[in-house]
Short mmCIF file of C-alpha atoms in Angstrom, two decimals:
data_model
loop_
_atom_site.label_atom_id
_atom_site.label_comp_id
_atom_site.label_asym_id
_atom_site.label_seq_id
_atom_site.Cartn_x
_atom_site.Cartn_y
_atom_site.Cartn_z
CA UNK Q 95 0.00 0.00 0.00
CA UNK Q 96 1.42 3.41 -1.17
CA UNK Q 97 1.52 6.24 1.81
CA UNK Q 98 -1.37 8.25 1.85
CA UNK Q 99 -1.30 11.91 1.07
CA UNK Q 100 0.08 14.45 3.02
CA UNK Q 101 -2.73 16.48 4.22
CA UNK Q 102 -4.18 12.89 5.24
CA UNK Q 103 -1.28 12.08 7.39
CA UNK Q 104 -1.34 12.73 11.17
CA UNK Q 105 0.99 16.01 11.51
CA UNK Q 106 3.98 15.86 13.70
CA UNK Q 107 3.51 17.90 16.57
CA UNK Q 108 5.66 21.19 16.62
CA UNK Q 109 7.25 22.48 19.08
CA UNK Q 110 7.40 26.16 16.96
CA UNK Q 111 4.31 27.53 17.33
CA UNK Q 112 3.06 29.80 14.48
CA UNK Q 113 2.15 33.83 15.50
CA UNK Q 114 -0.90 35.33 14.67
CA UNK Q 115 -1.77 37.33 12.23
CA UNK Q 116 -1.17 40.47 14.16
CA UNK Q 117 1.79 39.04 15.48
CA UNK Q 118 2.80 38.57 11.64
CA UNK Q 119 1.70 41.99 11.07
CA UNK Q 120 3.69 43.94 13.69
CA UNK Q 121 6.83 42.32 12.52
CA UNK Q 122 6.25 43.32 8.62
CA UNK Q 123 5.68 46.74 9.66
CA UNK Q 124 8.64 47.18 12.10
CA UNK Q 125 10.65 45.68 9.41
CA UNK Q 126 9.15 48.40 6.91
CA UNK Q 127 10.25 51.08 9.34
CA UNK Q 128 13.25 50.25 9.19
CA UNK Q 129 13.23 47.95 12.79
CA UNK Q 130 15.19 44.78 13.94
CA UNK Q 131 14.35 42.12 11.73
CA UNK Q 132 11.80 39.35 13.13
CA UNK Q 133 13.49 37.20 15.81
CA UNK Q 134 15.83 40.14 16.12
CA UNK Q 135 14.85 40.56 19.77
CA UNK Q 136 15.61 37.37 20.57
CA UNK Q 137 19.57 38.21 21.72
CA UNK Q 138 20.10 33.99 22.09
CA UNK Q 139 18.26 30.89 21.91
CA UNK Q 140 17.41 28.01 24.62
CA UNK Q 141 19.70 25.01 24.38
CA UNK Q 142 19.92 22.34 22.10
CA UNK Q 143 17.69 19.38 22.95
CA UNK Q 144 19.97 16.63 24.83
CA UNK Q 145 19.02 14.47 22.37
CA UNK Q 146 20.67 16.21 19.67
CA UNK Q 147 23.61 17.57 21.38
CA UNK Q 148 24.78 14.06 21.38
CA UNK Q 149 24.69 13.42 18.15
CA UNK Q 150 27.05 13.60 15.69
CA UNK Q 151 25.16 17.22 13.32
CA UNK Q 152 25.53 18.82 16.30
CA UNK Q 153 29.27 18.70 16.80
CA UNK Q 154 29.89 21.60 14.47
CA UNK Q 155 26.81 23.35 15.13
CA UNK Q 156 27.39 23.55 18.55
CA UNK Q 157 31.08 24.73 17.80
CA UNK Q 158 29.76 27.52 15.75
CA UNK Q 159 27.34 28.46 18.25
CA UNK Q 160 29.40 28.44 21.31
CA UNK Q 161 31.69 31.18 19.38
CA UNK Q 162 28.96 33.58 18.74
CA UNK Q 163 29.99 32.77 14.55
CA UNK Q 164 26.40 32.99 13.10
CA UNK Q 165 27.28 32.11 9.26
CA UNK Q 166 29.02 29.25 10.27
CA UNK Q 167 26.06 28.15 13.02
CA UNK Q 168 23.32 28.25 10.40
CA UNK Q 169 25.31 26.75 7.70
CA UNK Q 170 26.14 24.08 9.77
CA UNK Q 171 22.17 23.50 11.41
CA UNK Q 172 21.38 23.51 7.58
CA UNK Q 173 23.31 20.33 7.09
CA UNK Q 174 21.88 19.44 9.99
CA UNK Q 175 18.09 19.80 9.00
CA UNK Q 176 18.69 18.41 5.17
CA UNK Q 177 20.50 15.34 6.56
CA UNK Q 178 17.64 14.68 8.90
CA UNK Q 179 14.88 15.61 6.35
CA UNK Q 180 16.66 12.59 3.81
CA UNK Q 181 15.92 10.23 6.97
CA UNK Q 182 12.32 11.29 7.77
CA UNK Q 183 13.10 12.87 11.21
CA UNK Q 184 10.78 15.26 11.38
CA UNK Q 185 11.28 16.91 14.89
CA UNK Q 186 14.99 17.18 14.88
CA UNK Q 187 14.54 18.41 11.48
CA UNK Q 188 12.20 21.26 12.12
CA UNK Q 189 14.73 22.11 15.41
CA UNK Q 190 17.35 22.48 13.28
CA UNK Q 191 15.24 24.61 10.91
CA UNK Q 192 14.74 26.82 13.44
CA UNK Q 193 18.05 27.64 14.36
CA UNK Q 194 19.80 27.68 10.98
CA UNK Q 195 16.66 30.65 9.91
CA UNK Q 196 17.21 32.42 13.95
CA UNK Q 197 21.22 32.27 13.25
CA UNK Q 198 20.73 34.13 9.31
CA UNK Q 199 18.66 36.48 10.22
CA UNK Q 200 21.18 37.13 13.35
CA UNK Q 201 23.73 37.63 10.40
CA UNK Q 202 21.71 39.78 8.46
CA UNK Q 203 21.62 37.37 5.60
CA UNK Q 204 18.64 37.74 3.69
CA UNK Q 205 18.41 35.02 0.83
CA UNK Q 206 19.83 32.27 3.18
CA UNK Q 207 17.51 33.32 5.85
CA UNK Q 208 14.72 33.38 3.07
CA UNK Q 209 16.09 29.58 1.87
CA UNK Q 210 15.86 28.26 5.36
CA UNK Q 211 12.21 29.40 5.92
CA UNK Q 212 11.62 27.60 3.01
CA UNK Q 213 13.23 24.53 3.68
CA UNK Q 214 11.20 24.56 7.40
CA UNK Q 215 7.68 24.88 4.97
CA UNK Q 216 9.19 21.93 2.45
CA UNK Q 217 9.52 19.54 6.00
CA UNK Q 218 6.36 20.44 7.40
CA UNK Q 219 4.93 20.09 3.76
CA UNK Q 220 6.99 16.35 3.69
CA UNK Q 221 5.89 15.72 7.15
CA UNK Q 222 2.04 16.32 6.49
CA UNK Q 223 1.07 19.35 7.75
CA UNK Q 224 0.70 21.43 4.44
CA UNK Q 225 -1.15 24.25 6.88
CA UNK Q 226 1.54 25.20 8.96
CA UNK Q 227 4.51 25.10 5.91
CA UNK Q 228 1.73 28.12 4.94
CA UNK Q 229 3.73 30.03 7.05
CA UNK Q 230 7.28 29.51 6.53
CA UNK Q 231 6.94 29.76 2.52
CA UNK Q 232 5.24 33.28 2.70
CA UNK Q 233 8.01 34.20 5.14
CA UNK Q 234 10.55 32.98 1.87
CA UNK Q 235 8.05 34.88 0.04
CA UNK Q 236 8.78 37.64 1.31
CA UNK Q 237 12.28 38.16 2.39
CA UNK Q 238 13.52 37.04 -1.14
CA UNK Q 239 11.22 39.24 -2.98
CA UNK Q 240 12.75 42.60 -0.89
CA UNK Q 241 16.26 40.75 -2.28
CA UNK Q 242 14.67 40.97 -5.70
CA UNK Q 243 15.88 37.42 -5.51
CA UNK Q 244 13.47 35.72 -8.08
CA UNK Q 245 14.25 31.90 -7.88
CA UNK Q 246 14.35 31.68 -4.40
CA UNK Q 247 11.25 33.46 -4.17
CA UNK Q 248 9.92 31.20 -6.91
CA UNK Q 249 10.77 28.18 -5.17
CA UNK Q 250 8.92 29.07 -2.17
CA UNK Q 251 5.96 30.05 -4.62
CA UNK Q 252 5.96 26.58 -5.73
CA UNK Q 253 6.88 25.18 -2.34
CA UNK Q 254 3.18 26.91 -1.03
CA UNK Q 255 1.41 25.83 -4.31
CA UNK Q 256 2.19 22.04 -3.65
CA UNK Q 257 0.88 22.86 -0.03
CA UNK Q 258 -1.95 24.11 -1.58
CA UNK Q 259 -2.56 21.40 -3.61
CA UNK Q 260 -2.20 18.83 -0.48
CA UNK Q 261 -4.95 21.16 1.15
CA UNK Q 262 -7.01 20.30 -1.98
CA UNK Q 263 -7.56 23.95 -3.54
CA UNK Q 264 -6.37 23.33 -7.02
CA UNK Q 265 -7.48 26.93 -8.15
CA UNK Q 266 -4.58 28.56 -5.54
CA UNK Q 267 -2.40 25.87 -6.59
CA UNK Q 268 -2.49 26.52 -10.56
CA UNK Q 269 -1.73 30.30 -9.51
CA UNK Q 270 0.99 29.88 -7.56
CA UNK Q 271 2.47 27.56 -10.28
CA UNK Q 272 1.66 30.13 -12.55
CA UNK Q 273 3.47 32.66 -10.89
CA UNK Q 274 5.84 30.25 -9.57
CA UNK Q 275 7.21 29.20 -13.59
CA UNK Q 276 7.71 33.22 -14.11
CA UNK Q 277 10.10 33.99 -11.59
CA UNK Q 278 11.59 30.76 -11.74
CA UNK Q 279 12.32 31.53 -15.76
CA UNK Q 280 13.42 35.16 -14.65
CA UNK Q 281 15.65 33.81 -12.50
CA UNK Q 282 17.97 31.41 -14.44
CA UNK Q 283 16.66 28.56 -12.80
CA UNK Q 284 17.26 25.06 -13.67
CA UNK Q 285 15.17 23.46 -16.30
CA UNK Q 286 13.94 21.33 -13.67
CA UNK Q 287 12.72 23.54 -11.39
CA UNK Q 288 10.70 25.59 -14.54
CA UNK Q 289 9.20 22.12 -15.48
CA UNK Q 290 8.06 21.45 -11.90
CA UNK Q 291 5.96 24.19 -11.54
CA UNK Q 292 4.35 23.87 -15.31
CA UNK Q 293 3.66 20.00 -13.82
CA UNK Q 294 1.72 21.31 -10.95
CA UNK Q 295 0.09 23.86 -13.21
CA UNK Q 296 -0.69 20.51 -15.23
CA UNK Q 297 0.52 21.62 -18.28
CA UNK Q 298 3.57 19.11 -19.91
CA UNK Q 299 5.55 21.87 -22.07
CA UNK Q 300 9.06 21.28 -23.25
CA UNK Q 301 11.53 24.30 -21.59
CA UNK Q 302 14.20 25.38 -24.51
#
């Protein structure tokens, strides 16, 4: 028997809650006004689960941590969360997330901090819980579209139009695709990449 579809598997529970809406809203404006960035306040984070301090990701993470090097702490929790992600750990995945997006945007860098919001929305999407990965992609959204950076922004268009498509509303779906394909084009992207969001669109065209 094949594994049922996401959005009919039992969601993992998080440990990340997601804010509000007016929680989401403050934080777009105070970024507009030129404020911290969100998660800015947050000067450190609690530590690592025991359970992944004793493994062997979190050698280098915790390295990079424990000398206040940022780049290095969320380059390193990104191995972290796509080596767990390949294995179907869910939890430690979406940990690791966490802290590899908290340590960019500590760094001030926008596209990687964009990239690991959408990773988080790609493991929740994997994991089954299409509604929550809502979240995380229009965070991507977001930050890479103030980059003007048009394939990551695309990827996290089609990232939230396959969660769309788990939730079962096609019509959002096709439009993200849609929109998806354009800034994936605009943006040099692989042919691949194009391709997958004219599949979800459902239309099979051939990319020169």
């Amino acid at each position: 028997m094949s594994d049922p579809p996401a959005a009919r598997r039992a969601p993992v529970r998080w440990g990340e809650p997601p804010p509000g809406r007016l929680v989401l809203w403050i934080m777009r404006l105070r970024a507009s006004l030129g404020g911290p960035p969100p998660g800015a306040e947050r000067r450190s984070l609690p530590a690592l689960p025991v359970a992944l301090r004793r493994t062997a990701l979190a050698a280098p993470y915790l390295s990079a941590e424990a000398s206040g090097d940022h780049p290095r702490a969320g380059a390193a929790a990104t191995t972290a969360i796509e080596r767990s992600v390949a294995v179907a750990e869910w939890w430690p995945a979406d940990i690791w997330g966490h802290r590899a997006l908290w340590h960019f945007e500590q760094a001030g860098m926008g596209l990687a901090a964009a990239r690991g919001a959408r990773l988080i929305g790609e493991l929740r999407v994997a994991a089954g819980d299409p509604a929550s990965a809502r979240r995380y992609y229009a965070e991507a959204i977001s930050e890479a579209r103030d980059l003007g950076a048009e394939r990551e922004e695309g990827l996290a268009a089609l990232g939230m139009g396959r969660a769309a498509l788990d939730l079962g509303d096609v019509t959002t779906s096709r439009r993200l695709a849609q929109i998806a394909g354009d800034l994936l084009e605009r943006g040099g992207a692989p042919k691949d990449e194009v391709s997958a969001a004219l599949e979800l669109r459902g239309e099979e065209k051939e990319v020169p």
